[in-house]
Coordinates of C-alpha atoms in Angstrom, one line a residue:
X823 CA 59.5 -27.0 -12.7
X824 CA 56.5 -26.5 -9.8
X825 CA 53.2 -25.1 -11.5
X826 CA 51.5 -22.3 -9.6
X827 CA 50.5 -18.5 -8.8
X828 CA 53.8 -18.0 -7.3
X829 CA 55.6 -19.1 -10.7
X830 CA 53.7 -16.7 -12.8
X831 CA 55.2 -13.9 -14.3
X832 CA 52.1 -11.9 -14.2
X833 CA 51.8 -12.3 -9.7
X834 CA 54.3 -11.5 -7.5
X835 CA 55.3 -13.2 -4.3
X836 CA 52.8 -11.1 -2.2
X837 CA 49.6 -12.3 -4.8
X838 CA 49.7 -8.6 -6.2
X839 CA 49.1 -8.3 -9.9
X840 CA 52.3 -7.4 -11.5
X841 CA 53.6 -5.3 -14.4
X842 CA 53.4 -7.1 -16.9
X843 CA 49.6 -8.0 -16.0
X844 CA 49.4 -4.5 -15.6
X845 CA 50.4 -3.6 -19.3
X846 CA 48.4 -6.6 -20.3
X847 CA 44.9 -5.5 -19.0
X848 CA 45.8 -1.7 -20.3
X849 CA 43.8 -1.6 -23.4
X850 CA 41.0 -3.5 -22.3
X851 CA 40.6 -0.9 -19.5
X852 CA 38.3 1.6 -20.8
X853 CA 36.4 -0.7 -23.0
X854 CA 35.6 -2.6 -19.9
X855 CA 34.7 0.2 -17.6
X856 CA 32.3 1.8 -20.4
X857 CA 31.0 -2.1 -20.5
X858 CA 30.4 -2.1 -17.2
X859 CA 29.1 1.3 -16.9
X860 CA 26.6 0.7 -19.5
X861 CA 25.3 -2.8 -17.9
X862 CA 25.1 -0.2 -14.3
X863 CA 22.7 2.2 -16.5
X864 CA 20.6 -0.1 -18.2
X865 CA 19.6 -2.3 -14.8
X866 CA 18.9 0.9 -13.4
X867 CA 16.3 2.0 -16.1
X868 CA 15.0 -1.3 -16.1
X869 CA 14.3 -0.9 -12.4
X870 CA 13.1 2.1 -12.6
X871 CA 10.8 1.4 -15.4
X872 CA 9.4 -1.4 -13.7
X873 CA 8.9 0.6 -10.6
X874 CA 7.1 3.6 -12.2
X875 CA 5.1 1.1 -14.4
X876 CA 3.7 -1.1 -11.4
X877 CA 3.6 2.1 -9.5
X878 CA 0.8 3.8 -11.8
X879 CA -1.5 0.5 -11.3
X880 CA -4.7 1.8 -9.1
X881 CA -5.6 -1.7 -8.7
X882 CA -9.6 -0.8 -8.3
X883 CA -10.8 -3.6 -10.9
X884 CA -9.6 -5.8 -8.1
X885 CA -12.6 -6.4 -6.0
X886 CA -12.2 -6.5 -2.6
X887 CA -14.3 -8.2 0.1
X888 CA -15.6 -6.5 3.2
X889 CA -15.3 -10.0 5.6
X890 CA -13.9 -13.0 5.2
X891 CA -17.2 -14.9 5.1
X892 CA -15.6 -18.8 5.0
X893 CA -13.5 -18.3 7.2
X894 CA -15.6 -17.2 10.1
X895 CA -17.9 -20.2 9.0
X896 CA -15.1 -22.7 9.3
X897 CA -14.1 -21.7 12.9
X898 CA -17.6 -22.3 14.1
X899 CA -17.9 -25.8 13.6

């Protein structure tokens, strides 16, 4: 008996899921949309938390300088 997609009872000829996979994946259905859904929402908070967080950072303990002094130095020589 050949082994293959094309012997399966749940694929037919044209690699379309058939009925019976159909009926198989049916209860799963919600439970994995809601799943997925919920996976969707929580990246999206995490994002968005992350962005508003590092967002509200003013960043003036960081001390700036007005020139690169070493650098003009180093091209001189």
């Amino acid at each position: 008996m050949p082994v293959g997609i094309f012997n399966s009872t749940y694929y037919g000829r044209d690699s379309r899921a058939g009925a019976a996979l159909l009926r198989a994946r049916r209860p799963y259905l919600f439970k994995n949309a809601a799943t997925g859904l919920g996976l969707c929402i929580f990246t999206i908070g995490v994002y968005a938390y992350t962005i508003r967080a590092v967002g509200q950072d003013e960043f003036s303990d960081v001390q700036v300088p007005d020139a690169p002094a070493a650098a003009s130095q180093q091209s001189k020589q």
